[in-house]
């Protein structure tokens, strides 16, 4: 299966080229990056506080994967299947397919990747604003950042017949994995991050990443291992990056605060490493020496199995 690929390239904080402009992709964990920006915008407005207690932890730790929260990834719900509410997902009750979200204070402060943490952030934002999460995201981030065809609604109001995959899934955990978007819209978001003060908090090192575990796949695929997690992003010096998988789709974004360069690659129906390989090829062509770690090939099935942990 060839699948669908969408690419957007950024130079000097401007989108300079895009493909697959009409296709809507499910962004998977790239949703977390947009959610982190949303939360920090609300912090700037005084509606949220980064360090006030939330379920025994803080918003800062929830965004930075250091809250000790469980539920690393959300699988989504196929069309036609029962879909839980956010509350049912948080509590781990039927028809939720994942356990209740809990916080383990014994490991707080250490990196533990958690989609569950972002589900808690979603509930917090709804509680504070009194509005559905998707509506707040539209008002605070998507419209101001000119993401005209992006939405956290399930399904997107822009969907029509433009879904990159027909077998898309519902994600009631919208903040963790529910964003519908296009490469061009995500590239405009990256441009905004490159120029807004909010990005300084997102890209500041929050916690050092362990060298063991699922993140080893990045080095195997040739990506430079990010030294730290920021808030909603992974960071190596001036370069930030994030990956996301959802319902047969896989995507990657990157940006450099040093030179205003960046790219978004979104794929649907492709083997998951393809997005990473395309990102590396873009980086090689444009001289982004801070993106590629080393040249090394790995067996395709091995890379697929490893990347499933990030999907």
mmCIF file of C-alpha atoms in Angstrom:
data_model
loop_
_atom_site.group_PDB
_atom_site.id
_atom_site.type_symbol
_atom_site.label_atom_id
_atom_site.label_comp_id
_atom_site.label_asym_id
_atom_site.label_seq_id
_atom_site.Cartn_x
_atom_site.Cartn_y
_atom_site.Cartn_z
ATOM 1 C CA UNK A 1 0.000 0.000 0.000
ATOM 2 C CA UNK A 2 1.480 3.346 -1.064
ATOM 3 C CA UNK A 3 -0.677 5.417 1.259
ATOM 4 C CA UNK A 4 -0.988 9.189 1.371
ATOM 5 C CA UNK A 5 1.800 11.586 2.283
ATOM 6 C CA UNK A 6 1.487 15.272 3.123
ATOM 7 C CA UNK A 7 4.494 17.545 3.619
ATOM 8 C CA UNK A 8 4.930 21.180 4.585
ATOM 9 C CA UNK A 9 8.294 22.943 4.702
ATOM 10 C CA UNK A 10 9.206 26.016 6.738
ATOM 11 C CA UNK A 11 12.007 28.512 6.131
ATOM 12 C CA UNK A 12 12.602 31.701 8.122
ATOM 13 C CA UNK A 13 9.398 31.059 10.100
ATOM 14 C CA UNK A 14 7.291 30.968 6.936
ATOM 15 C CA UNK A 15 5.594 28.045 5.180
ATOM 16 C CA UNK A 16 7.281 27.812 1.781
ATOM 17 C CA UNK A 17 5.751 24.637 0.302
ATOM 18 C CA UNK A 18 2.945 22.157 1.002
ATOM 19 C CA UNK A 19 1.454 19.003 -0.488
ATOM 20 C CA UNK A 20 -1.856 17.162 0.097
ATOM 21 C CA UNK A 21 -3.538 20.401 1.124
ATOM 22 C CA UNK A 22 -7.036 18.896 0.849
ATOM 23 C CA UNK A 23 -6.453 15.833 3.048
ATOM 24 C CA UNK A 24 -7.272 15.760 6.747
ATOM 25 C CA UNK A 25 -4.991 13.605 8.879
ATOM 26 C CA UNK A 26 -5.358 12.367 12.442
ATOM 27 C CA UNK A 27 -2.364 13.833 14.242
ATOM 28 C CA UNK A 28 -2.095 11.359 17.117
ATOM 29 C CA UNK A 29 0.372 12.529 19.742
ATOM 30 C CA UNK A 30 1.084 15.747 17.861
ATOM 31 C CA UNK A 31 -2.197 16.721 19.517
ATOM 32 C CA UNK A 32 -0.229 16.979 22.763
ATOM 33 C CA UNK A 33 1.971 19.713 21.307
ATOM 34 C CA UNK A 34 -1.059 21.816 20.361
ATOM 35 C CA UNK A 35 -2.659 21.087 23.742
ATOM 36 C CA UNK A 36 0.471 22.252 25.568
ATOM 37 C CA UNK A 37 0.391 25.509 23.610
ATOM 38 C CA UNK A 38 -3.285 25.908 24.513
ATOM 39 C CA UNK A 39 -2.628 25.315 28.206
ATOM 40 C CA UNK A 40 0.229 27.828 28.232
ATOM 41 C CA UNK A 41 -1.899 30.441 26.479
ATOM 42 C CA UNK A 42 -4.473 29.982 29.243
ATOM 43 C CA UNK A 43 -1.676 30.343 31.807
ATOM 44 C CA UNK A 44 -0.673 33.629 30.160
ATOM 45 C CA UNK A 45 -4.283 34.818 30.473
ATOM 46 C CA UNK A 46 -4.374 33.899 34.159
ATOM 47 C CA UNK A 47 -6.990 31.155 33.700
ATOM 48 C CA UNK A 48 -4.582 28.347 34.623
ATOM 49 C CA UNK A 49 -1.516 28.081 36.844
ATOM 50 C CA UNK A 50 1.409 25.876 35.895
ATOM 51 C CA UNK A 51 2.294 24.938 39.451
ATOM 52 C CA UNK A 52 -1.009 24.736 41.318
ATOM 53 C CA UNK A 53 -2.087 21.266 42.429
ATOM 54 C CA UNK A 54 -4.082 19.174 39.961
ATOM 55 C CA UNK A 55 -5.018 15.650 41.092
ATOM 56 C CA UNK A 56 -1.966 15.458 43.316
ATOM 57 C CA UNK A 57 0.413 16.864 40.713
ATOM 58 C CA UNK A 58 0.793 20.057 38.681
ATOM 59 C CA UNK A 59 -0.077 21.204 35.177
ATOM 60 C CA UNK A 60 3.644 21.613 34.473
ATOM 61 C CA UNK A 61 4.312 17.961 35.334
ATOM 62 C CA UNK A 62 1.274 16.751 33.396
ATOM 63 C CA UNK A 63 2.464 18.573 30.264
ATOM 64 C CA UNK A 64 6.061 17.437 30.742
ATOM 65 C CA UNK A 65 5.347 13.729 31.420
ATOM 66 C CA UNK A 66 6.742 13.906 34.955
ATOM 67 C CA UNK A 67 3.502 13.576 36.917
ATOM 68 C CA UNK A 68 3.851 9.804 37.338
ATOM 69 C CA UNK A 69 0.605 9.346 35.393
ATOM 70 C CA UNK A 70 -0.208 6.042 33.694
ATOM 71 C CA UNK A 71 -1.899 5.152 30.356
ATOM 72 C CA UNK A 72 0.880 5.876 27.880
ATOM 73 C CA UNK A 73 -1.208 5.767 24.700
ATOM 74 C CA UNK A 74 -4.857 5.770 23.628
ATOM 75 C CA UNK A 75 -5.947 3.315 20.913
ATOM 76 C CA UNK A 76 -8.998 5.220 19.643
ATOM 77 C CA UNK A 77 -12.411 3.691 18.906
ATOM 78 C CA UNK A 78 -13.423 2.330 15.480
ATOM 79 C CA UNK A 79 -16.443 3.798 13.765
ATOM 80 C CA UNK A 80 -19.580 1.980 14.898
ATOM 81 C CA UNK A 81 -18.142 0.920 18.259
ATOM 82 C CA UNK A 82 -19.288 2.446 21.570
ATOM 83 C CA UNK A 83 -17.217 5.510 22.434
ATOM 84 C CA UNK A 84 -16.681 6.514 26.064
ATOM 85 C CA UNK A 85 -17.028 10.005 27.376
ATOM 86 C CA UNK A 86 -13.901 11.700 28.672
ATOM 87 C CA UNK A 87 -15.057 10.987 32.224
ATOM 88 C CA UNK A 88 -15.498 7.283 31.456
ATOM 89 C CA UNK A 89 -12.033 7.179 29.924
ATOM 90 C CA UNK A 90 -10.476 8.913 32.933
ATOM 91 C CA UNK A 91 -12.255 6.509 35.278
ATOM 92 C CA UNK A 92 -11.536 3.429 33.169
ATOM 93 C CA UNK A 93 -15.162 2.276 33.012
ATOM 94 C CA UNK A 94 -17.008 0.739 30.055
ATOM 95 C CA UNK A 95 -16.857 1.300 27.204
ATOM 96 C CA UNK A 96 -13.351 2.686 27.833
ATOM 97 C CA UNK A 97 -10.596 0.420 26.513
ATOM 98 C CA UNK A 98 -7.951 1.783 28.891
ATOM 99 C CA UNK A 99 -7.601 1.718 32.693
ATOM 100 C CA UNK A 100 -8.372 4.613 35.000
ATOM 101 C CA UNK A 101 -5.822 7.409 34.948
ATOM 102 C CA UNK A 102 -3.849 7.488 38.176
ATOM 103 C CA UNK A 103 -0.818 9.386 39.430
ATOM 104 C CA UNK A 104 2.013 7.558 41.191
ATOM 105 C CA UNK A 105 3.711 10.083 43.466
ATOM 106 C CA UNK A 106 6.642 7.687 43.995
ATOM 107 C CA UNK A 107 7.897 8.266 40.467
ATOM 108 C CA UNK A 108 6.846 11.906 40.124
ATOM 109 C CA UNK A 109 9.616 14.020 38.712
ATOM 110 C CA UNK A 110 10.925 11.248 36.437
ATOM 111 C CA UNK A 111 9.996 10.960 32.785
ATOM 112 C CA UNK A 112 7.030 8.658 32.167
ATOM 113 C CA UNK A 113 5.260 9.217 28.873
ATOM 114 C CA UNK A 114 1.532 9.531 29.500
ATOM 115 C CA UNK A 115 -1.439 10.199 27.280
ATOM 116 C CA UNK A 116 -3.461 9.879 30.475
ATOM 117 C CA UNK A 117 -1.789 13.031 31.789
ATOM 118 C CA UNK A 118 -3.119 14.938 28.787
ATOM 119 C CA UNK A 119 -6.614 13.536 29.318
ATOM 120 C CA UNK A 120 -6.418 15.086 32.791
ATOM 121 C CA UNK A 121 -5.326 18.378 31.194
ATOM 122 C CA UNK A 122 -8.336 18.193 28.872
ATOM 123 C CA UNK A 123 -10.691 17.807 31.818
ATOM 124 C CA UNK A 124 -8.935 20.646 33.665
ATOM 125 C CA UNK A 125 -9.364 23.002 30.723
ATOM 126 C CA UNK A 126 -13.048 22.113 30.405
ATOM 127 C CA UNK A 127 -13.578 22.643 34.142
ATOM 128 C CA UNK A 128 -11.831 26.028 34.161
ATOM 129 C CA UNK A 129 -13.324 27.462 30.962
ATOM 130 C CA UNK A 130 -16.779 25.893 31.216
ATOM 131 C CA UNK A 131 -16.602 25.108 27.496
ATOM 132 C CA UNK A 132 -15.925 21.904 25.553
ATOM 133 C CA UNK A 133 -12.215 21.363 24.996
ATOM 134 C CA UNK A 134 -12.550 21.480 21.198
ATOM 135 C CA UNK A 135 -14.280 24.874 21.390
ATOM 136 C CA UNK A 136 -11.630 26.372 23.666
ATOM 137 C CA UNK A 137 -8.870 25.059 21.413
ATOM 138 C CA UNK A 138 -10.565 26.581 18.372
ATOM 139 C CA UNK A 139 -10.953 29.962 20.044
ATOM 140 C CA UNK A 140 -7.563 30.208 21.752
ATOM 141 C CA UNK A 141 -5.184 28.401 19.371
ATOM 142 C CA UNK A 142 -6.592 27.132 16.084
ATOM 143 C CA UNK A 143 -8.153 30.361 14.832
ATOM 144 C CA UNK A 144 -5.412 32.743 16.057
ATOM 145 C CA UNK A 145 -2.736 30.463 14.585
ATOM 146 C CA UNK A 146 -4.610 30.344 11.228
ATOM 147 C CA UNK A 147 -5.252 26.607 11.434
ATOM 148 C CA UNK A 148 -8.421 26.971 9.403
ATOM 149 C CA UNK A 149 -9.061 23.269 8.723
ATOM 150 C CA UNK A 150 -8.030 21.887 12.103
ATOM 151 C CA UNK A 151 -10.297 20.699 14.888
ATOM 152 C CA UNK A 152 -10.344 18.581 18.029
ATOM 153 C CA UNK A 153 -14.026 17.724 17.443
ATOM 154 C CA UNK A 154 -14.787 13.996 17.072
ATOM 155 C CA UNK A 155 -15.186 13.723 14.159
ATOM 156 C CA UNK A 156 -13.898 16.966 12.672
ATOM 157 C CA UNK A 157 -16.537 19.297 11.306
ATOM 158 C CA UNK A 158 -14.318 19.654 8.221
ATOM 159 C CA UNK A 159 -14.131 15.930 7.541
ATOM 160 C CA UNK A 160 -16.567 15.366 4.685
ATOM 161 C CA UNK A 161 -14.848 13.011 2.252
ATOM 162 C CA UNK A 162 -11.374 14.462 2.827
ATOM 163 C CA UNK A 163 -10.097 12.013 5.475
ATOM 164 C CA UNK A 164 -6.695 10.621 4.553
ATOM 165 C CA UNK A 165 -7.963 7.215 5.739
ATOM 166 C CA UNK A 166 -11.533 5.957 5.591
ATOM 167 C CA UNK A 167 -11.059 3.816 8.721
ATOM 168 C CA UNK A 168 -10.385 6.734 11.049
ATOM 169 C CA UNK A 169 -11.121 6.407 14.766
ATOM 170 C CA UNK A 170 -12.786 8.451 17.490
ATOM 171 C CA UNK A 171 -10.556 9.837 20.239
ATOM 172 C CA UNK A 172 -12.559 11.175 23.199
ATOM 173 C CA UNK A 173 -9.125 11.864 24.750
ATOM 174 C CA UNK A 174 -8.873 14.804 22.377
ATOM 175 C CA UNK A 175 -5.986 16.572 24.115
ATOM 176 C CA UNK A 176 -3.827 13.446 23.914
ATOM 177 C CA UNK A 177 -4.601 12.233 20.393
ATOM 178 C CA UNK A 178 -7.734 13.807 18.903
ATOM 179 C CA UNK A 179 -6.506 16.553 16.575
ATOM 180 C CA UNK A 180 -7.638 16.500 12.943
ATOM 181 C CA UNK A 181 -5.397 18.721 10.833
ATOM 182 C CA UNK A 182 -3.418 19.226 7.626
ATOM 183 C CA UNK A 183 0.329 19.517 7.094
ATOM 184 C CA UNK A 184 -0.100 23.171 6.138
ATOM 185 C CA UNK A 185 -2.068 23.968 9.293
ATOM 186 C CA UNK A 186 0.477 22.216 11.511
ATOM 187 C CA UNK A 187 3.275 24.060 9.742
ATOM 188 C CA UNK A 188 1.547 27.364 10.516
ATOM 189 C CA UNK A 189 1.378 26.211 14.127
ATOM 190 C CA UNK A 190 5.132 25.475 14.108
ATOM 191 C CA UNK A 191 5.764 28.944 12.653
ATOM 192 C CA UNK A 192 3.775 30.444 15.513
ATOM 193 C CA UNK A 193 5.824 28.461 18.022
ATOM 194 C CA UNK A 194 9.014 29.782 16.463
ATOM 195 C CA UNK A 195 7.950 33.364 17.052
ATOM 196 C CA UNK A 196 5.828 33.422 20.230
ATOM 197 C CA UNK A 197 7.054 33.722 23.840
ATOM 198 C CA UNK A 198 4.923 30.694 24.767
ATOM 199 C CA UNK A 199 7.359 28.514 22.864
ATOM 200 C CA UNK A 200 10.152 29.394 25.267
ATOM 201 C CA UNK A 201 8.355 27.489 28.020
ATOM 202 C CA UNK A 202 7.511 24.590 25.707
ATOM 203 C CA UNK A 203 11.065 24.173 24.426
ATOM 204 C CA UNK A 204 12.926 24.807 27.681
ATOM 205 C CA UNK A 205 14.357 21.502 29.003
ATOM 206 C CA UNK A 206 11.929 20.138 31.580
ATOM 207 C CA UNK A 207 13.335 16.662 32.244
ATOM 208 C CA UNK A 208 16.175 14.590 30.845
ATOM 209 C CA UNK A 209 15.029 11.662 28.730
ATOM 210 C CA UNK A 210 16.155 8.166 29.709
ATOM 211 C CA UNK A 211 18.358 6.513 27.096
ATOM 212 C CA UNK A 212 16.623 3.190 27.619
ATOM 213 C CA UNK A 213 13.066 2.446 26.578
ATOM 214 C CA UNK A 214 10.848 3.268 23.628
ATOM 215 C CA UNK A 215 12.794 6.391 22.655
ATOM 216 C CA UNK A 216 15.725 4.246 21.505
ATOM 217 C CA UNK A 217 13.790 3.827 18.247
ATOM 218 C CA UNK A 218 14.629 7.421 17.311
ATOM 219 C CA UNK A 219 18.350 6.756 17.141
ATOM 220 C CA UNK A 220 17.744 3.503 15.258
ATOM 221 C CA UNK A 221 15.833 5.446 12.622
ATOM 222 C CA UNK A 222 18.609 8.019 12.334
ATOM 223 C CA UNK A 223 17.050 10.849 14.333
ATOM 224 C CA UNK A 224 19.269 12.608 16.800
ATOM 225 C CA UNK A 225 18.151 11.509 20.243
ATOM 226 C CA UNK A 226 16.394 14.430 21.965
ATOM 227 C CA UNK A 227 18.175 15.195 25.205
ATOM 228 C CA UNK A 228 15.138 16.504 27.059
ATOM 229 C CA UNK A 229 11.386 16.634 27.149
ATOM 230 C CA UNK A 230 9.952 20.116 27.174
ATOM 231 C CA UNK A 231 6.250 20.795 27.636
ATOM 232 C CA UNK A 232 4.502 18.966 24.791
ATOM 233 C CA UNK A 233 7.719 18.652 22.784
ATOM 234 C CA UNK A 234 11.083 16.907 22.779
ATOM 235 C CA UNK A 235 14.148 19.068 22.603
ATOM 236 C CA UNK A 236 17.783 18.861 21.534
ATOM 237 C CA UNK A 237 19.509 22.235 21.845
ATOM 238 C CA UNK A 238 17.648 24.579 19.445
ATOM 239 C CA UNK A 239 15.723 21.822 17.664
ATOM 240 C CA UNK A 240 12.326 20.572 18.841
ATOM 241 C CA UNK A 241 10.504 17.533 17.535
ATOM 242 C CA UNK A 242 7.465 15.370 18.157
ATOM 243 C CA UNK A 243 5.998 12.234 16.606
ATOM 244 C CA UNK A 244 2.444 10.951 16.590
ATOM 245 C CA UNK A 245 0.520 7.924 15.424
ATOM 246 C CA UNK A 246 -3.233 7.321 15.179
ATOM 247 C CA UNK A 247 -5.427 4.827 13.341
ATOM 248 C CA UNK A 248 -2.948 3.844 10.636
ATOM 249 C CA UNK A 249 -1.491 7.335 10.367
ATOM 250 C CA UNK A 250 1.935 8.536 11.466
ATOM 251 C CA UNK A 251 3.303 12.062 11.568
ATOM 252 C CA UNK A 252 6.327 14.083 12.595
ATOM 253 C CA UNK A 253 7.037 17.752 13.096
ATOM 254 C CA UNK A 254 10.182 19.684 13.808
ATOM 255 C CA UNK A 255 11.350 23.250 14.119
ATOM 256 C CA UNK A 256 14.533 25.108 14.943
ATOM 257 C CA UNK A 257 14.502 28.266 16.992
ATOM 258 C CA UNK A 258 18.042 28.928 15.749
ATOM 259 C CA UNK A 259 17.159 29.589 12.098
ATOM 260 C CA UNK A 260 13.351 29.419 11.834
ATOM 261 C CA UNK A 261 13.395 26.244 9.745
ATOM 262 C CA UNK A 262 11.090 23.284 10.141
ATOM 263 C CA UNK A 263 8.825 20.740 8.532
ATOM 264 C CA UNK A 264 5.718 18.646 9.023
ATOM 265 C CA UNK A 265 5.326 15.186 7.483
ATOM 266 C CA UNK A 266 1.993 13.351 7.777
ATOM 267 C CA UNK A 267 1.309 9.896 6.380
ATOM 268 C CA UNK A 268 -1.720 7.606 6.218
ATOM 269 C CA UNK A 269 -1.690 3.987 5.169
ATOM 270 C CA UNK A 270 2.129 3.897 5.060
ATOM 271 C CA UNK A 271 4.588 1.962 7.182
ATOM 272 C CA UNK A 272 5.164 4.139 10.217
ATOM 273 C CA UNK A 273 8.912 4.804 9.673
ATOM 274 C CA UNK A 274 8.176 6.506 6.351
ATOM 275 C CA UNK A 275 7.307 9.825 7.999
ATOM 276 C CA UNK A 276 10.584 9.821 9.898
ATOM 277 C CA UNK A 277 12.597 8.868 6.820
ATOM 278 C CA UNK A 278 10.992 11.631 4.767
ATOM 279 C CA UNK A 279 11.714 14.119 7.539
ATOM 280 C CA UNK A 280 15.366 13.062 7.550
ATOM 281 C CA UNK A 281 15.569 13.365 3.773
ATOM 282 C CA UNK A 282 14.183 16.887 4.012
ATOM 283 C CA UNK A 283 16.716 17.702 6.681
ATOM 284 C CA UNK A 284 19.583 16.346 4.587
ATOM 285 C CA UNK A 285 18.459 18.325 1.548
ATOM 286 C CA UNK A 286 18.242 21.543 3.547
ATOM 287 C CA UNK A 287 21.354 21.094 5.610
ATOM 288 C CA UNK A 288 19.713 20.582 8.989
ATOM 289 C CA UNK A 289 22.732 18.990 10.598
ATOM 290 C CA UNK A 290 21.073 19.033 14.028
ATOM 291 C CA UNK A 291 18.368 16.568 12.944
ATOM 292 C CA UNK A 292 20.152 13.417 11.805
ATOM 293 C CA UNK A 293 22.173 11.377 14.278
ATOM 294 C CA UNK A 294 23.869 8.952 11.919
ATOM 295 C CA UNK A 295 23.121 6.929 8.841
ATOM 296 C CA UNK A 296 22.033 3.438 9.681
ATOM 297 C CA UNK A 297 19.523 1.048 8.174
ATOM 298 C CA UNK A 298 17.394 -1.311 10.215
ATOM 299 C CA UNK A 299 15.075 -4.115 9.301
ATOM 300 C CA UNK A 300 11.667 -2.787 8.306
ATOM 301 C CA UNK A 301 9.693 -5.123 10.559
ATOM 302 C CA UNK A 302 11.870 -4.219 13.542
ATOM 303 C CA UNK A 303 11.298 -0.509 12.994
ATOM 304 C CA UNK A 304 7.557 -1.020 12.586
ATOM 305 C CA UNK A 305 7.319 -2.924 15.857
ATOM 306 C CA UNK A 306 9.318 -0.290 17.681
ATOM 307 C CA UNK A 307 7.290 2.593 16.308
ATOM 308 C CA UNK A 308 4.028 0.932 17.283
ATOM 309 C CA UNK A 309 4.989 1.904 20.823
ATOM 310 C CA UNK A 310 4.724 5.540 19.774
ATOM 311 C CA UNK A 311 1.439 5.188 17.889
#
